[in-house]
């Protein structure tokens, strides 16, 4: 088993723990300051998918860095013209996200939030 397949094997349980911890009274507010669940419709499956991501926000722009992008597929839903997405802060916000890969292979998904 390679390191990347080991990481992927634990991603589901890890994501579940993070999402549960974000709801805890004491540490939840700290976690929610940089990790939030996103929800989108899978481009192939048509299923509603929710997963936690780390983010940086500035005004109505949310930037989501994708660690180990070649081992993940979720961000590919936002290639090209992008797609609708929602993110759960203290309240649910919707917007449009576009994924871009730079010349060094790094991937960032930029979410432009709809007006509140």
mmCIF file with all atom_site columns, C-alpha atoms in Angstrom:
data_model
loop_
_atom_site.group_PDB
_atom_site.id
_atom_site.type_symbol
_atom_site.label_atom_id
_atom_site.label_alt_id
_atom_site.label_comp_id
_atom_site.label_asym_id
_atom_site.label_entity_id
_atom_site.label_seq_id
_atom_site.pdbx_PDB_ins_code
_atom_site.Cartn_x
_atom_site.Cartn_y
_atom_site.Cartn_z
_atom_site.occupancy
_atom_site.B_iso_or_equiv
_atom_site.pdbx_formal_charge
_atom_site.auth_seq_id
_atom_site.auth_comp_id
_atom_site.auth_asym_id
_atom_site.auth_atom_id
_atom_site.pdbx_PDB_model_num
ATOM 1   C CA . UNK A 1 1   ? 0.000   0.000  0.000   1.00 0.00 ? 1   UNK A CA 1
ATOM 2   C CA . UNK A 1 2   ? 1.414   3.387  -0.962  1.00 0.00 ? 2   UNK A CA 1
ATOM 3   C CA . UNK A 1 3   ? 1.354   6.440  1.264   1.00 0.00 ? 3   UNK A CA 1
ATOM 4   C CA . UNK A 1 4   ? -1.284  8.101  -0.916  1.00 0.00 ? 4   UNK A CA 1
ATOM 5   C CA . UNK A 1 5   ? -3.599  5.076  -0.814  1.00 0.00 ? 5   UNK A CA 1
ATOM 6   C CA . UNK A 1 6   ? -3.186  4.993  2.979   1.00 0.00 ? 6   UNK A CA 1
ATOM 7   C CA . UNK A 1 7   ? -4.209  8.632  3.173   1.00 0.00 ? 7   UNK A CA 1
ATOM 8   C CA . UNK A 1 8   ? -7.252  8.049  0.983   1.00 0.00 ? 8   UNK A CA 1
ATOM 9   C CA . UNK A 1 9   ? -8.315  5.053  3.078   1.00 0.00 ? 9   UNK A CA 1
ATOM 10  C CA . UNK A 1 10  ? -8.510  7.251  6.168   1.00 0.00 ? 10  UNK A CA 1
ATOM 11  C CA . UNK A 1 11  ? -10.011 10.328 4.468   1.00 0.00 ? 11  UNK A CA 1
ATOM 12  C CA . UNK A 1 12  ? -13.657 9.333  5.028   1.00 0.00 ? 12  UNK A CA 1
ATOM 13  C CA . UNK A 1 13  ? -13.329 8.591  8.750   1.00 0.00 ? 13  UNK A CA 1
ATOM 14  C CA . UNK A 1 14  ? -11.100 11.657 9.245   1.00 0.00 ? 14  UNK A CA 1
ATOM 15  C CA . UNK A 1 15  ? -13.642 13.909 7.492   1.00 0.00 ? 15  UNK A CA 1
ATOM 16  C CA . UNK A 1 16  ? -16.409 12.515 9.708   1.00 0.00 ? 16  UNK A CA 1
ATOM 17  C CA . UNK A 1 17  ? -14.415 13.260 12.860  1.00 0.00 ? 17  UNK A CA 1
ATOM 18  C CA . UNK A 1 18  ? -13.622 16.819 11.718  1.00 0.00 ? 18  UNK A CA 1
ATOM 19  C CA . UNK A 1 19  ? -17.251 17.552 10.860  1.00 0.00 ? 19  UNK A CA 1
ATOM 20  C CA . UNK A 1 20  ? -18.401 16.194 14.238  1.00 0.00 ? 20  UNK A CA 1
ATOM 21  C CA . UNK A 1 21  ? -15.719 18.153 16.114  1.00 0.00 ? 21  UNK A CA 1
ATOM 22  C CA . UNK A 1 22  ? -16.841 21.379 14.432  1.00 0.00 ? 22  UNK A CA 1
ATOM 23  C CA . UNK A 1 23  ? -20.151 21.013 16.294  1.00 0.00 ? 23  UNK A CA 1
ATOM 24  C CA . UNK A 1 24  ? -18.541 20.682 19.738  1.00 0.00 ? 24  UNK A CA 1
ATOM 25  C CA . UNK A 1 25  ? -19.058 23.667 22.085  1.00 0.00 ? 25  UNK A CA 1
ATOM 26  C CA . UNK A 1 26  ? -15.465 24.423 23.067  1.00 0.00 ? 26  UNK A CA 1
ATOM 27  C CA . UNK A 1 27  ? -13.308 23.547 20.053  1.00 0.00 ? 27  UNK A CA 1
ATOM 28  C CA . UNK A 1 28  ? -15.977 23.887 17.396  1.00 0.00 ? 28  UNK A CA 1
ATOM 29  C CA . UNK A 1 29  ? -15.654 27.655 16.991  1.00 0.00 ? 29  UNK A CA 1
ATOM 30  C CA . UNK A 1 30  ? -11.896 27.329 16.509  1.00 0.00 ? 30  UNK A CA 1
ATOM 31  C CA . UNK A 1 31  ? -12.283 24.593 13.921  1.00 0.00 ? 31  UNK A CA 1
ATOM 32  C CA . UNK A 1 32  ? -14.986 26.516 12.063  1.00 0.00 ? 32  UNK A CA 1
ATOM 33  C CA . UNK A 1 33  ? -12.584 29.454 11.739  1.00 0.00 ? 33  UNK A CA 1
ATOM 34  C CA . UNK A 1 34  ? -10.605 27.612 9.081   1.00 0.00 ? 34  UNK A CA 1
ATOM 35  C CA . UNK A 1 35  ? -12.502 24.411 8.217   1.00 0.00 ? 35  UNK A CA 1
ATOM 36  C CA . UNK A 1 36  ? -16.027 24.350 6.813   1.00 0.00 ? 36  UNK A CA 1
ATOM 37  C CA . UNK A 1 37  ? -18.139 21.785 4.971   1.00 0.00 ? 37  UNK A CA 1
ATOM 38  C CA . UNK A 1 38  ? -18.851 22.383 1.308   1.00 0.00 ? 38  UNK A CA 1
ATOM 39  C CA . UNK A 1 39  ? -21.770 20.797 -0.544  1.00 0.00 ? 39  UNK A CA 1
ATOM 40  C CA . UNK A 1 40  ? -22.033 20.299 -4.289  1.00 0.00 ? 40  UNK A CA 1
ATOM 41  C CA . UNK A 1 41  ? -23.553 17.974 -6.873  1.00 0.00 ? 41  UNK A CA 1
ATOM 42  C CA . UNK A 1 42  ? -21.100 15.471 -8.362  1.00 0.00 ? 42  UNK A CA 1
ATOM 43  C CA . UNK A 1 43  ? -20.703 16.054 -12.095 1.00 0.00 ? 43  UNK A CA 1
ATOM 44  C CA . UNK A 1 44  ? -20.753 12.353 -12.948 1.00 0.00 ? 44  UNK A CA 1
ATOM 45  C CA . UNK A 1 45  ? -22.777 10.816 -10.146 1.00 0.00 ? 45  UNK A CA 1
ATOM 46  C CA . UNK A 1 46  ? -25.361 13.570 -9.751  1.00 0.00 ? 46  UNK A CA 1
ATOM 47  C CA . UNK A 1 47  ? -25.171 12.882 -5.998  1.00 0.00 ? 47  UNK A CA 1
ATOM 48  C CA . UNK A 1 48  ? -25.118 15.577 -3.350  1.00 0.00 ? 48  UNK A CA 1
ATOM 49  C CA . UNK A 1 49  ? -21.661 15.480 -1.743  1.00 0.00 ? 49  UNK A CA 1
ATOM 50  C CA . UNK A 1 50  ? -20.554 17.165 1.487   1.00 0.00 ? 50  UNK A CA 1
ATOM 51  C CA . UNK A 1 51  ? -16.987 17.265 2.757   1.00 0.00 ? 51  UNK A CA 1
ATOM 52  C CA . UNK A 1 52  ? -14.903 19.501 5.018   1.00 0.00 ? 52  UNK A CA 1
ATOM 53  C CA . UNK A 1 53  ? -12.260 21.755 3.498   1.00 0.00 ? 53  UNK A CA 1
ATOM 54  C CA . UNK A 1 54  ? -9.809  24.273 4.856   1.00 0.00 ? 54  UNK A CA 1
ATOM 55  C CA . UNK A 1 55  ? -10.405 27.755 3.546   1.00 0.00 ? 55  UNK A CA 1
ATOM 56  C CA . UNK A 1 56  ? -9.334  31.385 3.559   1.00 0.00 ? 56  UNK A CA 1
ATOM 57  C CA . UNK A 1 57  ? -11.953 34.085 3.151   1.00 0.00 ? 57  UNK A CA 1
ATOM 58  C CA . UNK A 1 58  ? -11.601 37.668 2.033   1.00 0.00 ? 58  UNK A CA 1
ATOM 59  C CA . UNK A 1 59  ? -14.833 39.564 1.523   1.00 0.00 ? 59  UNK A CA 1
ATOM 60  C CA . UNK A 1 60  ? -17.041 37.450 -0.742  1.00 0.00 ? 60  UNK A CA 1
ATOM 61  C CA . UNK A 1 61  ? -14.170 35.303 -2.035  1.00 0.00 ? 61  UNK A CA 1
ATOM 62  C CA . UNK A 1 62  ? -13.299 31.960 -0.455  1.00 0.00 ? 62  UNK A CA 1
ATOM 63  C CA . UNK A 1 63  ? -10.090 30.186 -1.465  1.00 0.00 ? 63  UNK A CA 1
ATOM 64  C CA . UNK A 1 64  ? -9.780  26.459 -0.901  1.00 0.00 ? 64  UNK A CA 1
ATOM 65  C CA . UNK A 1 65  ? -6.355  24.895 -1.338  1.00 0.00 ? 65  UNK A CA 1
ATOM 66  C CA . UNK A 1 66  ? -6.366  21.260 -2.402  1.00 0.00 ? 66  UNK A CA 1
ATOM 67  C CA . UNK A 1 67  ? -3.653  19.178 -0.731  1.00 0.00 ? 67  UNK A CA 1
ATOM 68  C CA . UNK A 1 68  ? -2.413  16.212 -2.775  1.00 0.00 ? 68  UNK A CA 1
ATOM 69  C CA . UNK A 1 69  ? -4.677  17.128 -5.734  1.00 0.00 ? 69  UNK A CA 1
ATOM 70  C CA . UNK A 1 70  ? -3.663  14.176 -7.898  1.00 0.00 ? 70  UNK A CA 1
ATOM 71  C CA . UNK A 1 71  ? -5.003  11.824 -5.230  1.00 0.00 ? 71  UNK A CA 1
ATOM 72  C CA . UNK A 1 72  ? -8.372  13.583 -4.996  1.00 0.00 ? 72  UNK A CA 1
ATOM 73  C CA . UNK A 1 73  ? -11.131 14.081 -7.496  1.00 0.00 ? 73  UNK A CA 1
ATOM 74  C CA . UNK A 1 74  ? -13.687 16.366 -5.838  1.00 0.00 ? 74  UNK A CA 1
ATOM 75  C CA . UNK A 1 75  ? -12.088 19.576 -7.112  1.00 0.00 ? 75  UNK A CA 1
ATOM 76  C CA . UNK A 1 76  ? -12.422 18.432 -10.734 1.00 0.00 ? 76  UNK A CA 1
ATOM 77  C CA . UNK A 1 77  ? -16.139 19.191 -10.455 1.00 0.00 ? 77  UNK A CA 1
ATOM 78  C CA . UNK A 1 78  ? -15.121 22.854 -10.654 1.00 0.00 ? 78  UNK A CA 1
ATOM 79  C CA . UNK A 1 79  ? -12.795 22.815 -13.678 1.00 0.00 ? 79  UNK A CA 1
ATOM 80  C CA . UNK A 1 80  ? -13.577 24.918 -16.743 1.00 0.00 ? 80  UNK A CA 1
ATOM 81  C CA . UNK A 1 81  ? -16.529 27.203 -16.095 1.00 0.00 ? 81  UNK A CA 1
ATOM 82  C CA . UNK A 1 82  ? -16.910 25.878 -12.548 1.00 0.00 ? 82  UNK A CA 1
ATOM 83  C CA . UNK A 1 83  ? -20.126 24.903 -10.785 1.00 0.00 ? 83  UNK A CA 1
ATOM 84  C CA . UNK A 1 84  ? -22.503 25.916 -7.990  1.00 0.00 ? 84  UNK A CA 1
ATOM 85  C CA . UNK A 1 85  ? -21.451 25.137 -4.437  1.00 0.00 ? 85  UNK A CA 1
ATOM 86  C CA . UNK A 1 86  ? -22.476 25.950 -0.879  1.00 0.00 ? 86  UNK A CA 1
ATOM 87  C CA . UNK A 1 87  ? -20.341 26.368 2.204   1.00 0.00 ? 87  UNK A CA 1
ATOM 88  C CA . UNK A 1 88  ? -21.518 26.240 5.802   1.00 0.00 ? 88  UNK A CA 1
ATOM 89  C CA . UNK A 1 89  ? -20.164 28.987 8.028   1.00 0.00 ? 89  UNK A CA 1
ATOM 90  C CA . UNK A 1 90  ? -22.425 30.109 10.883  1.00 0.00 ? 90  UNK A CA 1
ATOM 91  C CA . UNK A 1 91  ? -24.993 30.229 8.099   1.00 0.00 ? 91  UNK A CA 1
ATOM 92  C CA . UNK A 1 92  ? -25.116 28.476 4.745   1.00 0.00 ? 92  UNK A CA 1
ATOM 93  C CA . UNK A 1 93  ? -23.751 30.538 1.846   1.00 0.00 ? 93  UNK A CA 1
ATOM 94  C CA . UNK A 1 94  ? -24.015 29.680 -1.827  1.00 0.00 ? 94  UNK A CA 1
ATOM 95  C CA . UNK A 1 95  ? -21.850 30.676 -4.726  1.00 0.00 ? 95  UNK A CA 1
ATOM 96  C CA . UNK A 1 96  ? -19.955 29.595 -7.797  1.00 0.00 ? 96  UNK A CA 1
ATOM 97  C CA . UNK A 1 97  ? -16.571 27.853 -7.624  1.00 0.00 ? 97  UNK A CA 1
ATOM 98  C CA . UNK A 1 98  ? -13.832 27.466 -10.229 1.00 0.00 ? 98  UNK A CA 1
ATOM 99  C CA . UNK A 1 99  ? -10.763 25.224 -9.853  1.00 0.00 ? 99  UNK A CA 1
ATOM 100 C CA . UNK A 1 100 ? -7.401  26.126 -11.303 1.00 0.00 ? 100 UNK A CA 1
ATOM 101 C CA . UNK A 1 101 ? -4.085  24.273 -11.366 1.00 0.00 ? 101 UNK A CA 1
ATOM 102 C CA . UNK A 1 102 ? -0.923  26.353 -11.518 1.00 0.00 ? 102 UNK A CA 1
ATOM 103 C CA . UNK A 1 103 ? 2.262   25.508 -13.424 1.00 0.00 ? 103 UNK A CA 1
ATOM 104 C CA . UNK A 1 104 ? 3.672   23.794 -10.318 1.00 0.00 ? 104 UNK A CA 1
ATOM 105 C CA . UNK A 1 105 ? 0.677   21.428 -10.055 1.00 0.00 ? 105 UNK A CA 1
ATOM 106 C CA . UNK A 1 106 ? -0.945  23.155 -7.081  1.00 0.00 ? 106 UNK A CA 1
ATOM 107 C CA . UNK A 1 107 ? -4.736  23.384 -7.152  1.00 0.00 ? 107 UNK A CA 1
ATOM 108 C CA . UNK A 1 108 ? -6.929  26.087 -5.705  1.00 0.00 ? 108 UNK A CA 1
ATOM 109 C CA . UNK A 1 109 ? -10.709 26.270 -5.842  1.00 0.00 ? 109 UNK A CA 1
ATOM 110 C CA . UNK A 1 110 ? -11.971 29.854 -5.738  1.00 0.00 ? 110 UNK A CA 1
ATOM 111 C CA . UNK A 1 111 ? -15.530 30.317 -4.555  1.00 0.00 ? 111 UNK A CA 1
ATOM 112 C CA . UNK A 1 112 ? -17.275 33.599 -5.283  1.00 0.00 ? 112 UNK A CA 1
ATOM 113 C CA . UNK A 1 113 ? -20.112 33.873 -2.776  1.00 0.00 ? 113 UNK A CA 1
ATOM 114 C CA . UNK A 1 114 ? -23.552 35.067 -3.820  1.00 0.00 ? 114 UNK A CA 1
ATOM 115 C CA . UNK A 1 115 ? -24.700 38.300 -2.122  1.00 0.00 ? 115 UNK A CA 1
ATOM 116 C CA . UNK A 1 116 ? -25.901 37.649 1.415   1.00 0.00 ? 116 UNK A CA 1
#
